[in-house]
Amino acid sequence: MTTFALVPGAGTDTWYWRPLERELTRRGHRAVPVELPCDDDAAGLETYADAVVAAVGGADDLVVVAHSFGGFSAPLVCDRVAVRGLVLVTAMVPLPGESAAQWGDATGAGAALAEQDARDGRDPDDVVGLFYHDVDESVANEALRHERDQSTTPWTQPWPRAAWPDVPTRYLLCREDKLFPAAFVRTMLARRLRGVVPEMVPGGHHPMLSHPGALAAAVLGR
């Protein structure tokens, strides 16, 4: 039985992982949504990685699944416990010494989002249109209620690894993602994780809410 550690992005709790947790459990695996201390200014990326290790409790067969900003903390888990694989779900990929605050300009993410907004005619203040455009209205409203404050401590901290960990890594690119559009992701990966070819899955930036079954199948490599 594989244990999947589900590492959230910025300013979220474990609620939005629950549909994927149910799908992975139904398929005979253990899924652990990780609660990160995202509103604690004393907690940095290393603390986030420690929280993942504590949550999985010495799992023998561990795969770490990281969403969005989770791409900064998930690789650090590999320095603490044996990890069989990393699965990045529309995640940020850092370079050594780079902070998440620097990442947008360094990768061109901000420009890609502005171009996407222009194509869609989206108001920059329309959070639902950015993150939850492909989920039911009731789900989107519930997601907004589960948003948490995100401390700037890990956001401004330089990524502490000297290189990406030597662990098999997969990247799940979300077809309808507005925040990290497909063309942007392909360019970013080609520059930062050479040899990792993104795998397309349906959904926007939160496919665990809109297409949990398809996401589970992709996480499992099926």
PDB file of C-alpha atoms in Angstrom, residues 43 49 192:
ATOM      1  CA  ALA A  43       7.349  28.617  10.253  1.00  0.00           C
ATOM      2  CA  ALA A  49       8.717  19.716   5.381  1.00  0.00           C
ATOM      3  CA  ARG A 192      14.045  23.906 -14.735  1.00  0.00           C
TER       4      ARG A 192
END
